Short mmCIF file of N, CA and C in Angstrom, two decimals:
data_model
loop_
_atom_site.label_atom_id
_atom_site.label_comp_id
_atom_site.label_asym_id
_atom_site.label_seq_id
_atom_site.Cartn_x
_atom_site.Cartn_y
_atom_site.Cartn_z
N MET A 1 -21.79 -34.27 8.60
CA MET A 1 -20.54 -34.62 9.17
C MET A 1 -19.72 -33.37 9.32
N MET A 2 -19.07 -33.29 10.54
CA MET A 2 -18.20 -32.14 10.87
C MET A 2 -16.77 -32.45 10.34
N GLN A 3 -16.15 -31.47 9.79
CA GLN A 3 -14.76 -31.59 9.37
C GLN A 3 -13.96 -30.49 10.09
N VAL A 4 -12.81 -30.87 10.51
CA VAL A 4 -11.91 -29.96 11.15
C VAL A 4 -11.28 -29.10 10.11
N LEU A 5 -11.17 -27.79 10.26
CA LEU A 5 -10.47 -26.93 9.41
C LEU A 5 -8.99 -27.20 9.68
N THR A 6 -8.27 -27.48 8.62
CA THR A 6 -6.82 -27.81 8.83
C THR A 6 -5.95 -26.84 8.03
N ILE A 7 -4.90 -26.35 8.77
CA ILE A 7 -3.87 -25.45 8.12
C ILE A 7 -2.60 -26.32 8.17
N THR A 8 -2.04 -26.51 6.93
CA THR A 8 -0.84 -27.41 6.87
C THR A 8 0.26 -26.57 6.18
N ALA A 9 1.50 -26.65 6.83
CA ALA A 9 2.58 -26.05 6.19
C ALA A 9 3.17 -27.11 5.24
N VAL A 10 3.53 -26.70 3.97
CA VAL A 10 4.07 -27.45 3.02
C VAL A 10 5.39 -26.95 2.65
N ASP A 11 6.00 -27.36 1.52
CA ASP A 11 7.40 -26.98 1.14
C ASP A 11 7.55 -25.43 1.02
N ASN A 12 8.78 -24.93 1.37
CA ASN A 12 9.17 -23.56 1.17
C ASN A 12 8.28 -22.67 1.90
N GLY A 13 7.66 -23.03 3.01
CA GLY A 13 6.92 -22.14 3.82
C GLY A 13 5.57 -21.80 3.33
N ARG A 14 5.16 -22.50 2.24
CA ARG A 14 3.83 -22.40 1.75
C ARG A 14 2.81 -23.05 2.68
N VAL A 15 1.50 -22.64 2.62
CA VAL A 15 0.56 -23.12 3.47
C VAL A 15 -0.64 -23.64 2.70
N GLU A 16 -1.32 -24.71 3.14
CA GLU A 16 -2.51 -25.14 2.54
C GLU A 16 -3.57 -25.18 3.64
N ILE A 17 -4.74 -24.74 3.24
CA ILE A 17 -5.91 -24.76 4.16
C ILE A 17 -7.00 -25.60 3.58
N SER A 18 -7.48 -26.60 4.39
CA SER A 18 -8.60 -27.39 3.90
C SER A 18 -9.87 -27.10 4.68
N THR A 19 -10.92 -26.89 3.92
CA THR A 19 -12.25 -26.71 4.58
C THR A 19 -13.11 -27.84 4.19
N SER A 20 -14.44 -27.81 4.39
CA SER A 20 -15.28 -28.87 4.09
C SER A 20 -15.21 -29.21 2.63
N ARG A 21 -15.31 -28.16 1.78
CA ARG A 21 -15.39 -28.44 0.36
C ARG A 21 -14.19 -27.90 -0.47
N LEU A 22 -13.23 -27.28 0.12
CA LEU A 22 -12.24 -26.56 -0.59
C LEU A 22 -10.90 -26.85 -0.02
N LEU A 23 -9.91 -26.68 -0.94
CA LEU A 23 -8.48 -26.61 -0.61
C LEU A 23 -7.90 -25.32 -1.08
N LEU A 24 -7.40 -24.61 -0.21
CA LEU A 24 -6.78 -23.34 -0.49
C LEU A 24 -5.33 -23.53 -0.55
N ARG A 25 -4.66 -23.31 -1.63
CA ARG A 25 -3.34 -23.81 -1.83
C ARG A 25 -2.49 -22.78 -2.68
N ALA A 26 -1.26 -22.99 -2.84
CA ALA A 26 -0.39 -22.13 -3.73
C ALA A 26 -0.83 -22.36 -5.16
N ALA A 27 -0.67 -21.38 -5.96
CA ALA A 27 -0.95 -21.45 -7.34
C ALA A 27 0.09 -22.35 -8.08
N GLN A 28 -0.44 -23.08 -9.22
CA GLN A 28 0.51 -23.83 -9.92
C GLN A 28 0.37 -23.53 -11.39
N GLU A 29 1.34 -23.77 -12.19
CA GLU A 29 1.33 -23.38 -13.65
C GLU A 29 0.17 -24.00 -14.28
N ASN A 30 -0.30 -25.29 -13.95
CA ASN A 30 -1.34 -25.93 -14.60
C ASN A 30 -2.77 -25.36 -14.21
N ASP A 31 -2.78 -24.31 -13.35
CA ASP A 31 -4.12 -23.72 -13.01
C ASP A 31 -4.57 -22.68 -14.05
N VAL A 32 -3.71 -22.43 -15.16
CA VAL A 32 -3.92 -21.39 -16.01
C VAL A 32 -5.35 -21.57 -16.79
N ASP A 33 -5.68 -22.83 -17.21
CA ASP A 33 -6.86 -23.04 -17.98
C ASP A 33 -8.08 -22.68 -17.07
N SER A 34 -8.09 -23.23 -15.85
CA SER A 34 -9.24 -23.01 -14.94
C SER A 34 -9.39 -21.58 -14.62
N LEU A 35 -8.34 -20.95 -14.19
CA LEU A 35 -8.36 -19.55 -13.80
C LEU A 35 -8.69 -18.53 -15.00
N TYR A 36 -8.27 -18.91 -16.18
CA TYR A 36 -8.60 -18.06 -17.37
C TYR A 36 -10.08 -17.88 -17.36
N GLY A 37 -10.76 -19.02 -17.18
CA GLY A 37 -12.24 -18.97 -17.22
C GLY A 37 -12.82 -17.92 -16.28
N ALA A 38 -12.21 -17.72 -15.11
CA ALA A 38 -12.70 -16.75 -14.17
C ALA A 38 -12.18 -15.36 -14.59
N PHE A 39 -10.86 -15.19 -14.96
CA PHE A 39 -10.28 -13.91 -15.18
C PHE A 39 -10.74 -13.36 -16.56
N SER A 40 -11.27 -14.18 -17.41
CA SER A 40 -11.68 -13.62 -18.65
C SER A 40 -13.25 -13.28 -18.60
N ASN A 41 -13.87 -13.63 -17.59
CA ASN A 41 -15.33 -13.40 -17.47
C ASN A 41 -15.62 -11.95 -17.01
N ALA A 42 -16.38 -11.17 -17.86
CA ALA A 42 -16.57 -9.84 -17.58
C ALA A 42 -17.43 -9.69 -16.28
N GLU A 43 -18.30 -10.58 -15.96
CA GLU A 43 -19.12 -10.48 -14.76
C GLU A 43 -18.24 -10.71 -13.51
N VAL A 44 -17.35 -11.68 -13.57
CA VAL A 44 -16.53 -11.89 -12.37
C VAL A 44 -15.56 -10.73 -12.21
N MET A 45 -15.10 -10.12 -13.32
CA MET A 45 -14.08 -9.10 -13.17
C MET A 45 -14.59 -7.67 -13.04
N LYS A 46 -15.96 -7.51 -13.11
CA LYS A 46 -16.56 -6.25 -13.20
C LYS A 46 -16.11 -5.36 -12.11
N TYR A 47 -15.80 -5.74 -10.90
CA TYR A 47 -15.43 -4.86 -9.79
C TYR A 47 -13.92 -5.17 -9.32
N TRP A 48 -13.21 -5.91 -10.17
CA TRP A 48 -11.83 -6.17 -9.82
C TRP A 48 -10.94 -4.94 -10.25
N SER A 49 -9.73 -4.99 -9.80
CA SER A 49 -8.88 -3.83 -10.03
C SER A 49 -8.18 -3.81 -11.49
N THR A 50 -8.50 -4.82 -12.25
CA THR A 50 -8.03 -4.90 -13.68
C THR A 50 -9.19 -5.36 -14.63
N THR A 51 -9.02 -5.05 -15.91
CA THR A 51 -10.06 -5.50 -16.73
C THR A 51 -10.00 -7.03 -17.05
N PRO A 52 -11.08 -7.65 -17.63
CA PRO A 52 -10.96 -9.01 -17.88
C PRO A 52 -9.84 -9.42 -18.80
N HIS A 53 -9.19 -10.61 -18.57
CA HIS A 53 -8.08 -11.10 -19.37
C HIS A 53 -8.67 -11.33 -20.72
N THR A 54 -7.80 -11.11 -21.75
CA THR A 54 -8.25 -11.38 -23.10
C THR A 54 -7.41 -12.51 -23.79
N SER A 55 -6.49 -13.16 -23.01
CA SER A 55 -5.72 -14.33 -23.51
C SER A 55 -5.29 -15.20 -22.36
N LYS A 56 -5.01 -16.43 -22.66
CA LYS A 56 -4.40 -17.28 -21.56
C LYS A 56 -3.05 -16.83 -21.24
N GLU A 57 -2.34 -16.19 -22.15
CA GLU A 57 -1.03 -15.67 -21.84
C GLU A 57 -1.01 -14.64 -20.73
N GLU A 58 -2.07 -13.76 -20.80
CA GLU A 58 -2.17 -12.75 -19.71
C GLU A 58 -2.58 -13.41 -18.36
N THR A 59 -3.40 -14.48 -18.33
CA THR A 59 -3.60 -15.17 -17.14
C THR A 59 -2.39 -15.89 -16.62
N SER A 60 -1.48 -16.44 -17.58
CA SER A 60 -0.30 -17.13 -17.31
C SER A 60 0.66 -16.10 -16.58
N LYS A 61 0.74 -15.02 -17.02
CA LYS A 61 1.66 -13.95 -16.54
C LYS A 61 1.21 -13.53 -15.11
N TRP A 62 -0.12 -13.37 -14.96
CA TRP A 62 -0.66 -13.04 -13.62
C TRP A 62 -0.36 -14.20 -12.66
N LEU A 63 -0.59 -15.41 -13.21
CA LEU A 63 -0.36 -16.64 -12.39
C LEU A 63 1.17 -16.78 -12.01
N SER A 64 2.02 -16.45 -12.80
CA SER A 64 3.51 -16.48 -12.49
C SER A 64 3.69 -15.51 -11.36
N LYS A 65 3.14 -14.38 -11.24
CA LYS A 65 3.29 -13.53 -10.12
C LYS A 65 2.65 -14.16 -8.89
N MET A 66 1.57 -14.76 -9.03
CA MET A 66 0.81 -15.36 -7.89
C MET A 66 1.84 -16.58 -7.27
N ILE A 67 2.38 -17.23 -8.12
CA ILE A 67 3.30 -18.40 -7.79
C ILE A 67 4.36 -17.85 -6.93
N LEU A 68 4.85 -16.69 -7.25
CA LEU A 68 6.04 -16.04 -6.54
C LEU A 68 5.51 -15.26 -5.28
N SER A 69 4.24 -15.27 -5.05
CA SER A 69 3.63 -14.40 -4.03
C SER A 69 4.36 -14.50 -2.59
N PRO A 70 4.80 -15.65 -2.06
CA PRO A 70 5.40 -15.60 -0.72
C PRO A 70 6.65 -14.69 -0.71
N GLN A 71 7.29 -14.54 -1.86
CA GLN A 71 8.49 -13.65 -1.92
C GLN A 71 8.19 -12.26 -2.27
N ASN A 72 6.93 -11.84 -2.59
CA ASN A 72 6.71 -10.47 -3.00
C ASN A 72 5.71 -9.76 -2.09
N GLY A 73 5.50 -10.23 -0.82
CA GLY A 73 4.71 -9.37 0.15
C GLY A 73 3.23 -9.72 0.05
N VAL A 74 2.87 -10.70 -0.77
CA VAL A 74 1.37 -11.12 -0.83
C VAL A 74 1.23 -12.52 -0.37
N THR A 75 0.17 -12.79 0.30
CA THR A 75 -0.22 -14.10 0.63
C THR A 75 -1.44 -14.48 -0.21
N ASP A 76 -1.22 -15.22 -1.18
CA ASP A 76 -2.26 -15.57 -2.23
C ASP A 76 -2.53 -17.03 -2.17
N PHE A 77 -3.74 -17.39 -2.25
CA PHE A 77 -4.20 -18.79 -2.35
C PHE A 77 -5.10 -18.90 -3.60
N VAL A 78 -4.91 -20.14 -4.30
CA VAL A 78 -5.92 -20.58 -5.18
C VAL A 78 -6.93 -21.27 -4.45
N ILE A 79 -8.24 -21.02 -4.80
CA ILE A 79 -9.31 -21.67 -4.31
C ILE A 79 -9.58 -22.93 -5.19
N ALA A 80 -9.39 -24.08 -4.69
CA ALA A 80 -9.65 -25.22 -5.46
C ALA A 80 -10.72 -26.13 -4.81
N LEU A 81 -11.51 -26.94 -5.54
CA LEU A 81 -12.44 -27.86 -5.01
C LEU A 81 -11.64 -28.94 -4.31
N SER A 82 -12.12 -29.47 -3.23
CA SER A 82 -11.52 -30.57 -2.51
C SER A 82 -11.29 -31.81 -3.42
N ASN A 83 -10.39 -32.70 -3.01
CA ASN A 83 -10.18 -33.95 -3.72
C ASN A 83 -9.66 -33.72 -5.15
N ASP A 84 -8.63 -32.90 -5.31
CA ASP A 84 -7.87 -32.64 -6.57
C ASP A 84 -8.87 -32.02 -7.52
N GLY A 85 -9.79 -31.23 -7.01
CA GLY A 85 -10.72 -30.46 -7.92
C GLY A 85 -10.02 -29.38 -8.64
N PRO A 86 -10.69 -28.74 -9.60
CA PRO A 86 -10.11 -27.56 -10.34
C PRO A 86 -9.95 -26.34 -9.56
N ALA A 87 -9.16 -25.46 -9.92
CA ALA A 87 -8.99 -24.14 -9.39
C ALA A 87 -10.31 -23.40 -9.78
N ILE A 88 -10.99 -22.70 -8.77
CA ILE A 88 -12.20 -22.06 -9.05
C ILE A 88 -12.12 -20.47 -8.70
N GLY A 89 -11.01 -20.07 -8.25
CA GLY A 89 -10.91 -18.69 -7.88
C GLY A 89 -9.56 -18.45 -7.10
N LYS A 90 -9.57 -17.37 -6.37
CA LYS A 90 -8.37 -16.87 -5.61
C LYS A 90 -8.87 -16.04 -4.39
N ILE A 91 -8.00 -16.08 -3.38
CA ILE A 91 -8.20 -15.26 -2.20
C ILE A 91 -6.84 -14.97 -1.67
N GLY A 92 -6.74 -13.75 -1.15
CA GLY A 92 -5.33 -13.51 -0.62
C GLY A 92 -5.33 -12.17 0.00
N ILE A 93 -4.19 -11.78 0.65
CA ILE A 93 -3.98 -10.46 1.21
C ILE A 93 -2.82 -9.80 0.52
N TRP A 94 -3.08 -8.47 0.47
CA TRP A 94 -2.09 -7.53 -0.10
C TRP A 94 -1.62 -6.55 0.87
N GLN A 95 -0.41 -6.08 0.87
CA GLN A 95 0.13 -5.02 1.82
C GLN A 95 -0.15 -5.52 3.27
N ASP A 96 0.04 -6.84 3.51
CA ASP A 96 0.05 -7.42 4.90
C ASP A 96 -1.35 -7.44 5.54
N SER A 97 -2.42 -6.84 4.96
CA SER A 97 -3.73 -6.78 5.69
C SER A 97 -4.96 -6.69 4.87
N GLU A 98 -4.78 -6.35 3.52
CA GLU A 98 -5.94 -6.11 2.73
C GLU A 98 -6.37 -7.31 1.92
N ILE A 99 -7.63 -7.84 2.22
CA ILE A 99 -8.02 -9.07 1.67
C ILE A 99 -8.79 -8.87 0.29
N GLY A 100 -8.63 -9.75 -0.67
CA GLY A 100 -9.26 -9.64 -1.93
C GLY A 100 -9.63 -11.13 -2.31
N PHE A 101 -10.70 -11.27 -3.10
CA PHE A 101 -11.14 -12.60 -3.55
C PHE A 101 -11.95 -12.48 -4.72
N LEU A 102 -11.90 -13.60 -5.54
CA LEU A 102 -12.86 -13.75 -6.67
C LEU A 102 -13.10 -15.24 -6.82
N LEU A 103 -14.24 -15.49 -7.48
CA LEU A 103 -14.69 -16.91 -7.66
C LEU A 103 -15.26 -17.00 -9.01
N SER A 104 -14.96 -18.08 -9.71
CA SER A 104 -15.65 -18.37 -11.07
C SER A 104 -17.13 -18.24 -10.99
N ARG A 105 -17.69 -17.74 -12.00
CA ARG A 105 -19.27 -17.34 -11.97
C ARG A 105 -20.01 -18.63 -11.67
N GLN A 106 -19.72 -19.74 -12.21
CA GLN A 106 -20.54 -20.93 -12.06
C GLN A 106 -20.62 -21.43 -10.59
N TYR A 107 -19.73 -20.86 -9.77
CA TYR A 107 -19.70 -21.30 -8.25
C TYR A 107 -20.24 -20.29 -7.32
N TRP A 108 -20.79 -19.20 -7.84
CA TRP A 108 -21.48 -18.21 -7.05
C TRP A 108 -22.77 -18.80 -6.42
N GLY A 109 -23.02 -18.28 -5.22
CA GLY A 109 -24.28 -18.58 -4.55
C GLY A 109 -24.29 -19.89 -3.83
N ASN A 110 -23.18 -20.60 -3.70
CA ASN A 110 -23.11 -21.85 -2.96
C ASN A 110 -22.35 -21.66 -1.67
N GLY A 111 -22.05 -20.57 -1.24
CA GLY A 111 -21.26 -20.34 0.03
C GLY A 111 -19.86 -20.65 0.02
N LEU A 112 -19.32 -20.86 -1.20
CA LEU A 112 -17.87 -21.21 -1.38
C LEU A 112 -17.00 -20.04 -1.00
N ALA A 113 -17.36 -18.88 -1.43
CA ALA A 113 -16.50 -17.69 -1.10
C ALA A 113 -16.47 -17.52 0.46
N ARG A 114 -17.58 -17.67 1.06
CA ARG A 114 -17.62 -17.53 2.45
C ARG A 114 -16.77 -18.62 3.11
N GLU A 115 -16.87 -19.82 2.71
CA GLU A 115 -16.04 -20.90 3.32
C GLU A 115 -14.58 -20.71 3.08
N ALA A 116 -14.13 -20.15 1.93
CA ALA A 116 -12.78 -19.75 1.67
C ALA A 116 -12.30 -18.69 2.60
N MET A 117 -13.19 -17.71 2.80
CA MET A 117 -12.99 -16.55 3.64
C MET A 117 -12.77 -17.05 5.11
N ILE A 118 -13.54 -18.00 5.61
CA ILE A 118 -13.43 -18.41 6.92
C ILE A 118 -12.02 -19.02 7.16
N GLY A 119 -11.59 -19.93 6.18
CA GLY A 119 -10.32 -20.47 6.27
C GLY A 119 -9.11 -19.50 6.24
N VAL A 120 -9.21 -18.50 5.34
CA VAL A 120 -8.14 -17.62 5.29
C VAL A 120 -8.13 -16.54 6.49
N LEU A 121 -9.28 -16.21 6.83
CA LEU A 121 -9.31 -15.27 8.06
C LEU A 121 -8.77 -15.97 9.33
N ASP A 122 -9.14 -17.29 9.53
CA ASP A 122 -8.57 -17.93 10.73
C ASP A 122 -7.13 -18.05 10.60
N TYR A 123 -6.71 -18.42 9.45
CA TYR A 123 -5.16 -18.45 9.23
C TYR A 123 -4.48 -17.12 9.61
N LEU A 124 -4.92 -16.17 9.10
CA LEU A 124 -4.44 -14.80 9.22
C LEU A 124 -4.46 -14.28 10.65
N PHE A 125 -5.49 -14.51 11.35
CA PHE A 125 -5.61 -14.05 12.66
C PHE A 125 -4.92 -15.02 13.67
N THR A 126 -4.80 -16.35 13.43
CA THR A 126 -4.18 -17.22 14.36
C THR A 126 -2.71 -17.45 13.97
N SER A 127 -2.47 -18.01 12.83
CA SER A 127 -1.01 -18.24 12.45
C SER A 127 -0.15 -17.10 12.16
N ARG A 128 -0.75 -16.01 11.42
CA ARG A 128 0.02 -14.85 11.07
C ARG A 128 -0.18 -13.86 12.25
N ASN A 129 -1.03 -13.92 13.06
CA ASN A 129 -1.24 -13.12 14.22
C ASN A 129 -1.53 -11.66 13.89
N LEU A 130 -2.35 -11.56 12.75
CA LEU A 130 -2.77 -10.08 12.46
C LEU A 130 -3.77 -9.64 13.42
N VAL A 131 -3.83 -8.29 13.64
CA VAL A 131 -4.85 -7.80 14.56
C VAL A 131 -5.99 -7.21 13.88
N GLU A 132 -5.83 -6.88 12.53
CA GLU A 132 -6.91 -6.31 11.75
C GLU A 132 -6.79 -6.77 10.24
N ILE A 133 -7.93 -6.91 9.56
CA ILE A 133 -7.82 -7.20 8.16
C ILE A 133 -8.80 -6.20 7.40
N THR A 134 -8.50 -5.70 6.37
CA THR A 134 -9.10 -4.64 5.71
C THR A 134 -9.61 -5.06 4.29
N ALA A 135 -10.48 -4.33 3.75
CA ALA A 135 -10.92 -4.57 2.41
C ALA A 135 -11.25 -3.24 1.65
N ASP A 136 -10.85 -3.25 0.40
CA ASP A 136 -11.16 -2.06 -0.45
C ASP A 136 -11.99 -2.51 -1.53
N VAL A 137 -13.37 -2.03 -1.50
CA VAL A 137 -14.38 -2.66 -2.39
C VAL A 137 -15.07 -1.50 -3.22
N ASP A 138 -15.28 -1.74 -4.44
CA ASP A 138 -16.08 -0.94 -5.21
C ASP A 138 -17.50 -0.85 -4.64
N PRO A 139 -18.08 0.27 -4.34
CA PRO A 139 -19.34 0.38 -3.61
C PRO A 139 -20.55 -0.27 -4.37
N ARG A 140 -20.26 -0.49 -5.76
CA ARG A 140 -21.35 -1.08 -6.48
C ARG A 140 -21.38 -2.67 -6.40
N ASN A 141 -20.33 -3.17 -5.76
CA ASN A 141 -20.20 -4.62 -5.61
C ASN A 141 -21.07 -5.18 -4.40
N ARG A 142 -22.27 -5.20 -4.47
CA ARG A 142 -23.16 -5.53 -3.47
C ARG A 142 -22.95 -6.87 -2.86
N ARG A 143 -22.57 -7.87 -3.69
CA ARG A 143 -22.28 -9.23 -3.36
C ARG A 143 -21.15 -9.33 -2.38
N SER A 144 -20.02 -8.74 -2.76
CA SER A 144 -18.82 -8.68 -1.86
C SER A 144 -19.05 -7.98 -0.51
N LEU A 145 -19.74 -6.75 -0.61
CA LEU A 145 -20.01 -6.03 0.55
C LEU A 145 -20.99 -6.78 1.56
N SER A 146 -21.83 -7.60 0.97
CA SER A 146 -22.63 -8.40 1.80
C SER A 146 -21.99 -9.56 2.49
N LEU A 147 -21.06 -10.23 1.66
CA LEU A 147 -20.22 -11.21 2.31
C LEU A 147 -19.42 -10.73 3.38
N LEU A 148 -18.66 -9.59 3.19
CA LEU A 148 -17.84 -9.07 4.14
C LEU A 148 -18.63 -8.73 5.42
N GLU A 149 -19.78 -8.17 5.29
CA GLU A 149 -20.62 -7.85 6.58
C GLU A 149 -21.03 -9.08 7.22
N ARG A 150 -21.38 -10.16 6.53
CA ARG A 150 -21.71 -11.41 7.24
C ARG A 150 -20.46 -12.05 7.89
N MET A 151 -19.32 -11.64 7.52
CA MET A 151 -18.11 -12.20 8.13
C MET A 151 -17.69 -11.19 9.31
N GLY A 152 -18.45 -10.23 9.58
CA GLY A 152 -18.10 -9.46 10.68
C GLY A 152 -17.37 -8.04 10.34
N PHE A 153 -17.07 -7.84 9.02
CA PHE A 153 -16.41 -6.58 8.61
C PHE A 153 -17.32 -5.51 8.80
N VAL A 154 -16.85 -4.19 9.13
CA VAL A 154 -17.58 -3.06 9.26
C VAL A 154 -17.13 -1.99 8.35
N ASP A 155 -17.99 -1.04 7.87
CA ASP A 155 -17.63 -0.03 7.04
C ASP A 155 -16.91 1.10 7.84
N VAL A 156 -15.69 1.40 7.36
CA VAL A 156 -14.93 2.35 8.08
C VAL A 156 -14.61 3.58 7.15
N GLY A 157 -15.05 3.68 6.06
CA GLY A 157 -14.76 4.87 5.15
C GLY A 157 -15.08 4.80 3.69
N PHE A 158 -15.04 5.87 3.06
CA PHE A 158 -15.36 5.89 1.59
C PHE A 158 -14.44 6.97 0.97
N GLU A 159 -14.02 6.72 -0.30
CA GLU A 159 -13.19 7.65 -0.89
C GLU A 159 -13.58 7.56 -2.46
N GLU A 160 -13.58 8.75 -3.15
CA GLU A 160 -13.98 8.83 -4.53
C GLU A 160 -12.75 8.69 -5.44
N LYS A 161 -12.99 8.02 -6.62
CA LYS A 161 -12.01 7.91 -7.61
C LYS A 161 -10.66 7.39 -7.11
N THR A 162 -10.63 6.20 -6.61
CA THR A 162 -9.41 5.56 -6.15
C THR A 162 -8.66 4.66 -7.09
N TRP A 163 -9.49 4.10 -8.03
CA TRP A 163 -8.88 3.15 -8.98
C TRP A 163 -9.31 3.61 -10.41
N GLU A 164 -8.40 3.47 -11.43
CA GLU A 164 -8.79 3.57 -12.69
C GLU A 164 -8.72 2.29 -13.41
N VAL A 165 -9.86 1.80 -13.85
CA VAL A 165 -10.01 0.41 -14.42
C VAL A 165 -10.64 0.58 -15.77
N GLY A 166 -9.82 0.14 -16.83
CA GLY A 166 -10.39 0.25 -18.13
C GLY A 166 -10.82 1.61 -18.57
N GLY A 167 -10.08 2.68 -18.14
CA GLY A 167 -10.44 4.03 -18.44
C GLY A 167 -11.60 4.64 -17.67
N GLU A 168 -12.03 4.06 -16.60
CA GLU A 168 -13.09 4.47 -15.75
C GLU A 168 -12.56 4.63 -14.29
N TRP A 169 -12.86 5.77 -13.65
CA TRP A 169 -12.46 5.96 -12.29
C TRP A 169 -13.62 5.33 -11.42
N VAL A 170 -13.15 4.63 -10.44
CA VAL A 170 -14.18 4.03 -9.43
C VAL A 170 -13.76 4.35 -8.03
N ASP A 171 -14.79 4.37 -7.24
CA ASP A 171 -14.69 4.70 -5.86
C ASP A 171 -14.36 3.54 -5.06
N SER A 172 -14.12 3.72 -3.73
CA SER A 172 -13.80 2.74 -2.77
C SER A 172 -14.50 2.90 -1.53
N VAL A 173 -15.02 1.77 -0.97
CA VAL A 173 -15.64 1.76 0.36
C VAL A 173 -14.57 0.82 1.13
N TYR A 174 -14.26 1.28 2.31
CA TYR A 174 -13.25 0.56 3.08
C TYR A 174 -13.93 -0.21 4.27
N TYR A 175 -13.59 -1.44 4.39
CA TYR A 175 -14.11 -2.22 5.47
C TYR A 175 -12.96 -2.83 6.36
N SER A 176 -13.32 -3.12 7.56
CA SER A 176 -12.25 -3.64 8.51
C SER A 176 -12.92 -4.68 9.43
N LEU A 177 -12.08 -5.70 9.71
CA LEU A 177 -12.43 -6.81 10.76
C LEU A 177 -11.30 -6.82 11.74
N SER A 178 -11.63 -6.64 13.01
CA SER A 178 -10.64 -6.88 14.07
C SER A 178 -10.52 -8.28 14.47
N LYS A 179 -9.41 -8.70 15.02
CA LYS A 179 -9.15 -10.05 15.54
C LYS A 179 -10.17 -10.22 16.71
N LYS A 180 -10.41 -9.24 17.48
CA LYS A 180 -11.39 -9.37 18.59
C LYS A 180 -12.80 -9.79 18.06
N VAL A 181 -13.27 -9.06 17.06
CA VAL A 181 -14.55 -9.36 16.58
C VAL A 181 -14.59 -10.80 15.88
N TRP A 182 -13.46 -11.17 15.13
CA TRP A 182 -13.35 -12.51 14.64
C TRP A 182 -13.49 -13.56 15.58
N GLU A 183 -12.82 -13.36 16.81
CA GLU A 183 -12.90 -14.38 17.78
C GLU A 183 -14.29 -14.55 18.41
N GLN A 184 -15.09 -13.46 18.41
CA GLN A 184 -16.41 -13.45 18.90
C GLN A 184 -17.37 -14.22 17.93
N ILE A 185 -17.11 -14.12 16.60
CA ILE A 185 -18.13 -14.71 15.71
C ILE A 185 -17.63 -15.96 14.98
N LYS A 186 -16.37 -16.35 15.09
CA LYS A 186 -15.89 -17.46 14.34
C LYS A 186 -16.61 -18.80 14.62
N LYS A 187 -17.04 -19.06 15.96
CA LYS A 187 -17.67 -20.28 16.40
C LYS A 187 -18.89 -20.51 15.52
N HIS A 188 -19.75 -19.45 15.41
CA HIS A 188 -20.99 -19.50 14.63
C HIS A 188 -20.68 -19.78 13.14
N LEU A 189 -19.70 -19.13 12.62
CA LEU A 189 -19.27 -19.28 11.28
C LEU A 189 -18.78 -20.72 10.98
N TYR A 190 -18.00 -21.26 11.86
CA TYR A 190 -17.57 -22.61 11.68
C TYR A 190 -18.75 -23.58 11.56
N ARG A 191 -19.61 -23.39 12.57
CA ARG A 191 -20.74 -24.35 12.65
C ARG A 191 -21.63 -24.26 11.30
N SER A 192 -21.85 -23.10 10.83
CA SER A 192 -22.65 -22.88 9.71
C SER A 192 -22.05 -23.50 8.36
N HIS A 193 -20.75 -23.84 8.47
CA HIS A 193 -20.08 -24.52 7.28
C HIS A 193 -19.54 -25.86 7.64
N GLY A 194 -20.06 -26.48 8.70
CA GLY A 194 -19.70 -27.91 9.03
C GLY A 194 -18.26 -28.05 9.45
N LEU A 195 -17.71 -27.10 10.07
CA LEU A 195 -16.41 -27.13 10.51
C LEU A 195 -16.32 -27.17 12.07
N GLU A 196 -15.27 -27.83 12.61
CA GLU A 196 -15.04 -27.74 14.03
C GLU A 196 -13.93 -26.96 14.31
N ILE A 197 -13.97 -26.26 15.45
CA ILE A 197 -12.81 -25.37 15.87
C ILE A 197 -11.75 -26.25 16.49
#
């Protein structure tokens, strides 16, 4: 069954994006338990820009910032399962064009990160009218690099020692996706996830 990707404006200028299996929505205070599971997992956070959370209070503080994101220059979405399912991750952009995402470990390998990415990229290129989206990735994060490449992103650079995380300096590989390339590949991506354009 094909489902139409829908982008809906809700209160206070917030946006919700529905895909076949997901609802990308604003963060809510009651997401703390679900998201703590992701943010406290060392494997999930291995290549993130911060160390794993050690308490629900830490996740709650992070969540408070995410709730305010429309006011602080960030477009952040919680990734939740459709039909009032739990929050299973996050996806968003920073500094107007840099995308970042993470997903609870138990949901890896099911195409959910790719499905969330399709929804957010289409929103950013069509509704926000961005012309380019970038990513800054730890070069050891093969899963994220592979996902970005499957979405049409290309490697545009490398820099050593760009982030200090938990006392360790890590490198960055930079990726970019243009609106022109997105327009060329999105039809195929939509079909592969049961979505109509």
